Amino acid sequence: MLGLDMMNNANDMMNIFNQLKQNPMQVLSKKFNLPQNLNMNNPNDIIQHLLNTGQISQSQVNQVMQMRNNPMLQQLFNHK
Amino acid sequence: MAYNNGLPVGYPQYIPQQQYQYPAQMQAQPNQNFISVPSEEVARNYPVGPNNSVMFKDENTPYIYTKFMPPSPFASAVFEKYKLVRESESIQEPRKEVNAIDYTAEINKLWGEVNVLKEQMAKVSNDNKGTEDVGA
């Protein structure tokens, strides 16, 4: 029985992963309750919505924005 | 006698200096109070949550920006821009006005004249009183 549960969980995870791979914005919209009229091409708009709804904090946003300036991370993202 | 590491207790111990490797996390951290931005536009478009404020330092110009989002979701963000001005390190003496005129002497002279006039008026008033009494 435990093995079947594990298999079901693994299947669920694979489904989510596949959905994320095919249409990541749709999955994220569903998870974070993003409205349909939100401009998905503008990350700032998405972040602003998440801030307004209290799903993320200002300090988290600041940390992530600072990370973007990190040269090591920039090199990592450019390397792909 | 007690020994510690081959040396008597109390004897100055030699502690070899270790080459300490600072981990990456302990390297100079960017100032967490200011967010570095390449331009004013980036600061203006920066996401700020309700009842939050963020300070920015422009990387390319000597400006600092602040953005405050009021608690109300219908209110607009308040954006302010400050210019950094460097002050000279030398102590500057307070500037003296070169053309300042001292009116103290003239004022004192005028007060003196006012007092003289007051005395004269008082004297005239007393003289008039005496005349009125005589007339009555």
PDB file of C-alpha atoms in Angstrom:
ATOM      1  CA  MET A   1       0.000   0.000   0.000  1.00  0.00           C
ATOM      2  CA  LEU A   2       2.811   2.347   0.828  1.00  0.00           C
ATOM      3  CA  GLY A   3       4.414   1.536  -2.480  1.00  0.00           C
ATOM      4  CA  LEU A   4       1.229   2.459  -4.350  1.00  0.00           C
ATOM      5  CA  ASP A   5       1.001   5.776  -2.512  1.00  0.00           C
ATOM      6  CA  MET A   6       4.559   6.498  -3.389  1.00  0.00           C
ATOM      7  CA  MET A   7       3.906   5.677  -7.009  1.00  0.00           C
ATOM      8  CA  ASN A   8       0.873   7.968  -7.078  1.00  0.00           C
ATOM      9  CA  ASN A   9       2.865  10.783  -5.562  1.00  0.00           C
ATOM     10  CA  ALA A  10       5.625  10.211  -8.057  1.00  0.00           C
ATOM     11  CA  ASN A  11       3.111  10.293 -10.905  1.00  0.00           C
ATOM     12  CA  ASP A  12       1.607  13.501  -9.575  1.00  0.00           C
ATOM     13  CA  MET A  13       4.998  15.059  -9.362  1.00  0.00           C
ATOM     14  CA  MET A  14       5.827  13.996 -12.896  1.00  0.00           C
ATOM     15  CA  ASN A  15       2.559  15.496 -14.128  1.00  0.00           C
ATOM     16  CA  ILE A  16       3.276  18.784 -12.423  1.00  0.00           C
ATOM     17  CA  PHE A  17       6.805  18.753 -13.751  1.00  0.00           C
ATOM     18  CA  ASN A  18       5.608  18.140 -17.290  1.00  0.00           C
ATOM     19  CA  GLN A  19       3.025  20.883 -17.033  1.00  0.00           C
ATOM     20  CA  LEU A  20       5.671  23.202 -15.707  1.00  0.00           C
ATOM     21  CA  LYS A  21       7.915  22.339 -18.582  1.00  0.00           C
ATOM     22  CA  GLN A  22       5.243  22.895 -21.200  1.00  0.00           C
ATOM     23  CA  ASN A  23       3.579  25.983 -19.812  1.00  0.00           C
ATOM     24  CA  PRO A  24       5.294  27.323 -16.723  1.00  0.00           C
ATOM     25  CA  MET A  25       3.304  30.556 -16.547  1.00  0.00           C
ATOM     26  CA  GLN A  26       0.013  28.681 -16.441  1.00  0.00           C
ATOM     27  CA  VAL A  27       1.170  26.529 -13.556  1.00  0.00           C
ATOM     28  CA  LEU A  28       2.499  29.510 -11.619  1.00  0.00           C
ATOM     29  CA  SER A  29      -0.671  31.506 -12.304  1.00  0.00           C
ATOM     30  CA  LYS A  30      -2.736  28.703 -10.872  1.00  0.00           C
ATOM     31  CA  LYS A  31      -0.533  28.263  -7.828  1.00  0.00           C
ATOM     32  CA  PHE A  32      -0.320  31.937  -6.937  1.00  0.00           C
ATOM     33  CA  ASN A  33      -3.829  32.913  -8.041  1.00  0.00           C
ATOM     34  CA  LEU A  34      -2.586  35.388 -10.590  1.00  0.00           C
ATOM     35  CA  PRO A  35      -5.403  37.236 -12.377  1.00  0.00           C
ATOM     36  CA  GLN A  36      -5.870  36.674 -16.081  1.00  0.00           C
ATOM     37  CA  ASN A  37      -5.409  40.349 -16.940  1.00  0.00           C
ATOM     38  CA  LEU A  38      -1.959  40.454 -15.402  1.00  0.00           C
ATOM     39  CA  ASN A  39       0.852  41.101 -17.839  1.00  0.00           C
ATOM     40  CA  MET A  40       2.820  37.877 -17.644  1.00  0.00           C
ATOM     41  CA  ASN A  41       5.641  39.308 -19.704  1.00  0.00           C
ATOM     42  CA  ASN A  42       6.532  41.846 -17.049  1.00  0.00           C
ATOM     43  CA  PRO A  43       8.078  40.258 -13.943  1.00  0.00           C
ATOM     44  CA  ASN A  44       7.676  43.496 -11.997  1.00  0.00           C
ATOM     45  CA  ASP A  45       3.925  43.368 -12.447  1.00  0.00           C
ATOM     46  CA  ILE A  46       3.814  39.797 -11.198  1.00  0.00           C
ATOM     47  CA  ILE A  47       5.963  40.643  -8.207  1.00  0.00           C
ATOM     48  CA  GLN A  48       3.847  43.702  -7.455  1.00  0.00           C
ATOM     49  CA  HIS A  49       0.716  41.558  -7.439  1.00  0.00           C
ATOM     50  CA  LEU A  50       2.318  39.042  -5.114  1.00  0.00           C
ATOM     51  CA  LEU A  51       3.334  41.902  -2.811  1.00  0.00           C
ATOM     52  CA  ASN A  52      -0.136  43.405  -2.859  1.00  0.00           C
ATOM     53  CA  THR A  53      -1.711  40.073  -1.935  1.00  0.00           C
ATOM     54  CA  GLY A  54       0.851  39.435   0.801  1.00  0.00           C
ATOM     55  CA  GLN A  55       2.167  36.250  -0.742  1.00  0.00           C
ATOM     56  CA  ILE A  56       5.715  37.539  -0.621  1.00  0.00           C
ATOM     57  CA  SER A  57       7.423  40.160   1.545  1.00  0.00           C
ATOM     58  CA  GLN A  58       9.348  43.269   0.570  1.00  0.00           C
ATOM     59  CA  SER A  59      12.534  41.904   2.092  1.00  0.00           C
ATOM     60  CA  GLN A  60      12.243  38.773  -0.060  1.00  0.00           C
ATOM     61  CA  VAL A  61      11.861  40.913  -3.149  1.00  0.00           C
ATOM     62  CA  ASN A  62      14.867  43.022  -2.168  1.00  0.00           C
ATOM     63  CA  GLN A  63      16.981  39.921  -1.573  1.00  0.00           C
ATOM     64  CA  VAL A  64      16.124  38.468  -4.955  1.00  0.00           C
ATOM     65  CA  MET A  65      16.741  41.766  -6.724  1.00  0.00           C
ATOM     66  CA  GLN A  66      20.119  42.037  -5.034  1.00  0.00           C
ATOM     67  CA  MET A  67      20.948  38.501  -6.079  1.00  0.00           C
ATOM     68  CA  ARG A  68      20.421  39.492  -9.671  1.00  0.00           C
ATOM     69  CA  ASN A  69      23.345  41.897  -9.290  1.00  0.00           C
ATOM     70  CA  ASN A  70      25.617  39.144  -8.019  1.00  0.00           C
ATOM     71  CA  PRO A  71      28.305  38.584 -10.683  1.00  0.00           C
ATOM     72  CA  MET A  72      28.553  34.890  -9.856  1.00  0.00           C
ATOM     73  CA  LEU A  73      24.868  34.391 -10.510  1.00  0.00           C
ATOM     74  CA  GLN A  74      25.005  36.486 -13.636  1.00  0.00           C
ATOM     75  CA  GLN A  75      27.784  34.266 -14.896  1.00  0.00           C
ATOM     76  CA  LEU A  76      25.747  31.199 -14.026  1.00  0.00           C
ATOM     77  CA  PHE A  77      22.705  32.396 -15.926  1.00  0.00           C
ATOM     78  CA  ASN A  78      24.715  33.508 -18.906  1.00  0.00           C
ATOM     79  CA  HIS A  79      26.595  30.268 -19.019  1.00  0.00           C
ATOM     80  CA  LYS A  80      23.536  28.216 -19.955  1.00  0.00           C
TER      81      LYS A  80
ATOM     82  CA  MET B   1      55.672  21.500  37.301  1.00  0.00           C
ATOM     83  CA  ALA B   2      52.736  21.204  34.944  1.00  0.00           C
ATOM     84  CA  TYR B   3      53.333  21.220  31.256  1.00  0.00           C
ATOM     85  CA  ASN B   4      51.155  22.145  28.343  1.00  0.00           C
ATOM     86  CA  ASN B   5      52.237  21.235  24.832  1.00  0.00           C
ATOM     87  CA  GLY B   6      55.740  20.662  26.062  1.00  0.00           C
ATOM     88  CA  LEU B   7      56.009  24.076  27.654  1.00  0.00           C
ATOM     89  CA  PRO B   8      55.550  24.890  31.328  1.00  0.00           C
ATOM     90  CA  VAL B   9      52.126  26.252  32.204  1.00  0.00           C
ATOM     91  CA  GLY B  10      52.244  29.992  32.187  1.00  0.00           C
ATOM     92  CA  TYR B  11      54.970  30.055  29.556  1.00  0.00           C
ATOM     93  CA  PRO B  12      53.919  32.055  26.480  1.00  0.00           C
ATOM     94  CA  GLN B  13      52.427  29.594  24.062  1.00  0.00           C
ATOM     95  CA  TYR B  14      53.245  29.797  20.382  1.00  0.00           C
ATOM     96  CA  ILE B  15      50.083  29.759  18.320  1.00  0.00           C
ATOM     97  CA  PRO B  16      50.867  29.392  14.638  1.00  0.00           C
ATOM     98  CA  GLN B  17      48.942  31.847  12.511  1.00  0.00           C
ATOM     99  CA  GLN B  18      46.469  29.995  10.376  1.00  0.00           C
ATOM    100  CA  GLN B  19      45.731  31.106   6.897  1.00  0.00           C
ATOM    101  CA  TYR B  20      42.049  31.776   7.331  1.00  0.00           C
ATOM    102  CA  GLN B  21      40.015  31.448   4.188  1.00  0.00           C
ATOM    103  CA  TYR B  22      36.993  33.617   4.355  1.00  0.00           C
ATOM    104  CA  PRO B  23      34.015  31.824   2.907  1.00  0.00           C
ATOM    105  CA  ALA B  24      32.189  33.519   0.095  1.00  0.00           C
ATOM    106  CA  GLN B  25      29.336  34.504   2.370  1.00  0.00           C
ATOM    107  CA  MET B  26      31.600  36.572   4.583  1.00  0.00           C
ATOM    108  CA  GLN B  27      32.941  38.663   1.761  1.00  0.00           C
ATOM    109  CA  ALA B  28      31.878  42.255   1.465  1.00  0.00           C
ATOM    110  CA  GLN B  29      28.135  42.281   1.297  1.00  0.00           C
ATOM    111  CA  PRO B  30      26.284  44.925  -0.630  1.00  0.00           C
ATOM    112  CA  ASN B  31      24.581  47.488   1.538  1.00  0.00           C
ATOM    113  CA  GLN B  32      21.249  45.893   2.420  1.00  0.00           C
ATOM    114  CA  ASN B  33      19.650  49.276   3.076  1.00  0.00           C
ATOM    115  CA  PHE B  34      20.139  50.564  -0.469  1.00  0.00           C
ATOM    116  CA  ILE B  35      19.176  48.762  -3.623  1.00  0.00           C
ATOM    117  CA  SER B  36      21.588  49.467  -6.449  1.00  0.00           C
ATOM    118  CA  VAL B  37      19.866  50.441  -9.679  1.00  0.00           C
ATOM    119  CA  PRO B  38      21.328  51.376 -13.041  1.00  0.00           C
ATOM    120  CA  SER B  39      18.879  54.228 -13.632  1.00  0.00           C
ATOM    121  CA  GLU B  40      16.001  56.239 -12.200  1.00  0.00           C
ATOM    122  CA  GLU B  41      13.548  54.378 -14.407  1.00  0.00           C
ATOM    123  CA  VAL B  42      14.435  51.057 -12.821  1.00  0.00           C
ATOM    124  CA  ALA B  43      13.888  52.565  -9.393  1.00  0.00           C
ATOM    125  CA  ARG B  44      10.512  53.983 -10.430  1.00  0.00           C
ATOM    126  CA  ASN B  45       9.376  50.599 -11.748  1.00  0.00           C
ATOM    127  CA  TYR B  46      10.700  48.678  -8.760  1.00  0.00           C
ATOM    128  CA  PRO B  47       7.933  46.667  -7.043  1.00  0.00           C
ATOM    129  CA  VAL B  48       7.163  47.998  -3.572  1.00  0.00           C
ATOM    130  CA  GLY B  49       4.468  46.496  -1.381  1.00  0.00           C
ATOM    131  CA  PRO B  50       1.765  48.472   0.484  1.00  0.00           C
ATOM    132  CA  ASN B  51       3.056  50.423   3.477  1.00  0.00           C
ATOM    133  CA  ASN B  52       6.647  49.728   2.464  1.00  0.00           C
ATOM    134  CA  SER B  53       9.477  51.965   1.394  1.00  0.00           C
ATOM    135  CA  VAL B  54      12.688  51.192  -0.452  1.00  0.00           C
ATOM    136  CA  MET B  55      15.824  53.295  -0.913  1.00  0.00           C
ATOM    137  CA  PHE B  56      17.910  53.121  -4.068  1.00  0.00           C
ATOM    138  CA  LYS B  57      21.402  54.169  -5.005  1.00  0.00           C
ATOM    139  CA  ASP B  58      22.013  55.026  -8.627  1.00  0.00           C
ATOM    140  CA  GLU B  59      25.097  53.238  -9.894  1.00  0.00           C
ATOM    141  CA  ASN B  60      25.855  55.751 -12.607  1.00  0.00           C
ATOM    142  CA  THR B  61      24.803  59.124 -11.247  1.00  0.00           C
ATOM    143  CA  PRO B  62      25.095  60.768  -7.820  1.00  0.00           C
ATOM    144  CA  TYR B  63      21.457  60.319  -6.924  1.00  0.00           C
ATOM    145  CA  ILE B  64      19.507  58.480  -4.290  1.00  0.00           C
ATOM    146  CA  TYR B  65      15.846  57.617  -4.744  1.00  0.00           C
ATOM    147  CA  THR B  66      13.164  56.600  -2.308  1.00  0.00           C
ATOM    148  CA  LYS B  67       9.890  54.951  -3.181  1.00  0.00           C
ATOM    149  CA  PHE B  68       7.079  54.651  -0.692  1.00  0.00           C
ATOM    150  CA  MET B  69       3.855  52.758  -1.314  1.00  0.00           C
ATOM    151  CA  PRO B  70       0.957  53.978   0.875  1.00  0.00           C
ATOM    152  CA  PRO B  71      -1.181  51.404   2.656  1.00  0.00           C
ATOM    153  CA  SER B  72      -4.177  52.070   0.438  1.00  0.00           C
ATOM    154  CA  PRO B  73      -4.172  49.941  -2.732  1.00  0.00           C
ATOM    155  CA  PHE B  74      -5.682  52.838  -4.676  1.00  0.00           C
ATOM    156  CA  ALA B  75      -2.988  55.375  -3.795  1.00  0.00           C
ATOM    157  CA  SER B  76      -0.006  56.003  -6.030  1.00  0.00           C
ATOM    158  CA  ALA B  77       3.583  55.481  -5.006  1.00  0.00           C
ATOM    159  CA  VAL B  78       5.533  58.433  -3.616  1.00  0.00           C
ATOM    160  CA  PHE B  79       8.858  58.772  -5.388  1.00  0.00           C
ATOM    161  CA  GLU B  80      11.595  61.145  -4.252  1.00  0.00           C
ATOM    162  CA  LYS B  81      14.958  61.943  -5.738  1.00  0.00           C
ATOM    163  CA  TYR B  82      17.976  63.273  -3.838  1.00  0.00           C
ATOM    164  CA  LYS B  83      21.252  64.485  -5.210  1.00  0.00           C
ATOM    165  CA  LEU B  84      24.475  63.646  -3.423  1.00  0.00           C
ATOM    166  CA  VAL B  85      26.644  66.710  -2.955  1.00  0.00           C
ATOM    167  CA  ARG B  86      30.136  66.333  -1.635  1.00  0.00           C
ATOM    168  CA  GLU B  87      31.214  68.773   1.060  1.00  0.00           C
ATOM    169  CA  SER B  88      34.745  70.071   1.272  1.00  0.00           C
ATOM    170  CA  GLU B  89      36.784  68.532   4.073  1.00  0.00           C
ATOM    171  CA  SER B  90      38.345  71.871   5.148  1.00  0.00           C
ATOM    172  CA  ILE B  91      36.560  73.670   7.944  1.00  0.00           C
ATOM    173  CA  GLN B  92      35.005  76.747   6.498  1.00  0.00           C
ATOM    174  CA  GLU B  93      34.721  79.840   8.677  1.00  0.00           C
ATOM    175  CA  PRO B  94      31.357  81.515   8.709  1.00  0.00           C
ATOM    176  CA  ARG B  95      31.170  84.073   5.993  1.00  0.00           C
ATOM    177  CA  LYS B  96      31.333  87.666   7.196  1.00  0.00           C
ATOM    178  CA  GLU B  97      29.330  90.233   5.360  1.00  0.00           C
ATOM    179  CA  VAL B  98      31.876  92.579   3.861  1.00  0.00           C
ATOM    180  CA  ASN B  99      29.493  95.499   3.324  1.00  0.00           C
ATOM    181  CA  ALA B 100      27.641  95.237   6.647  1.00  0.00           C
ATOM    182  CA  ILE B 101      26.942  98.652   8.188  1.00  0.00           C
ATOM    183  CA  ASP B 102      26.813  99.083  11.936  1.00  0.00           C
ATOM    184  CA  TYR B 103      23.791 101.155  12.852  1.00  0.00           C
ATOM    185  CA  THR B 104      24.272 100.871  16.630  1.00  0.00           C
ATOM    186  CA  ALA B 105      25.771 104.337  17.087  1.00  0.00           C
ATOM    187  CA  GLU B 106      23.009 105.991  15.098  1.00  0.00           C
ATOM    188  CA  ILE B 107      20.330 104.109  16.995  1.00  0.00           C
ATOM    189  CA  ASN B 108      21.809 105.168  20.332  1.00  0.00           C
ATOM    190  CA  LYS B 109      21.928 108.766  19.131  1.00  0.00           C
ATOM    191  CA  LEU B 110      18.270 108.606  18.125  1.00  0.00           C
ATOM    192  CA  TRP B 111      17.314 107.191  21.533  1.00  0.00           C
ATOM    193  CA  GLY B 112      19.117 110.069  23.149  1.00  0.00           C
ATOM    194  CA  GLU B 113      17.144 112.589  21.079  1.00  0.00           C
ATOM    195  CA  VAL B 114      13.907 110.768  21.899  1.00  0.00           C
ATOM    196  CA  ASN B 115      14.630 111.000  25.612  1.00  0.00           C
ATOM    197  CA  VAL B 116      15.389 114.725  25.331  1.00  0.00           C
ATOM    198  CA  LEU B 117      12.093 115.277  23.519  1.00  0.00           C
ATOM    199  CA  LYS B 118      10.242 113.325  26.191  1.00  0.00           C
ATOM    200  CA  GLU B 119      11.713 115.517  28.904  1.00  0.00           C
ATOM    201  CA  GLN B 120      10.777 118.641  27.002  1.00  0.00           C
ATOM    202  CA  MET B 121       7.223 117.402  26.507  1.00  0.00           C
ATOM    203  CA  ALA B 122       6.942 116.608  30.179  1.00  0.00           C
ATOM    204  CA  LYS B 123       8.204 120.094  31.051  1.00  0.00           C
ATOM    205  CA  VAL B 124       5.734 121.759  28.663  1.00  0.00           C
ATOM    206  CA  SER B 125       2.938 119.693  30.088  1.00  0.00           C
ATOM    207  CA  ASN B 126       3.811 120.756  33.617  1.00  0.00           C
ATOM    208  CA  ASP B 127       4.023 124.413  32.564  1.00  0.00           C
ATOM    209  CA  ASN B 128       0.555 124.171  30.987  1.00  0.00           C
ATOM    210  CA  LYS B 129      -0.894 122.724  34.165  1.00  0.00           C
ATOM    211  CA  GLY B 130       0.445 125.591  36.154  1.00  0.00           C
ATOM    212  CA  THR B 131      -1.065 128.129  33.715  1.00  0.00           C
ATOM    213  CA  GLU B 132      -4.477 126.404  33.835  1.00  0.00           C
ATOM    214  CA  ASP B 133      -4.526 126.544  37.583  1.00  0.00           C
ATOM    215  CA  VAL B 134      -3.750 130.231  37.477  1.00  0.00           C
ATOM    216  CA  GLY B 135      -6.542 130.798  34.909  1.00  0.00           C
ATOM    217  CA  ALA B 136      -9.115 129.031  37.025  1.00  0.00           C
TER     218      ALA B 136
END
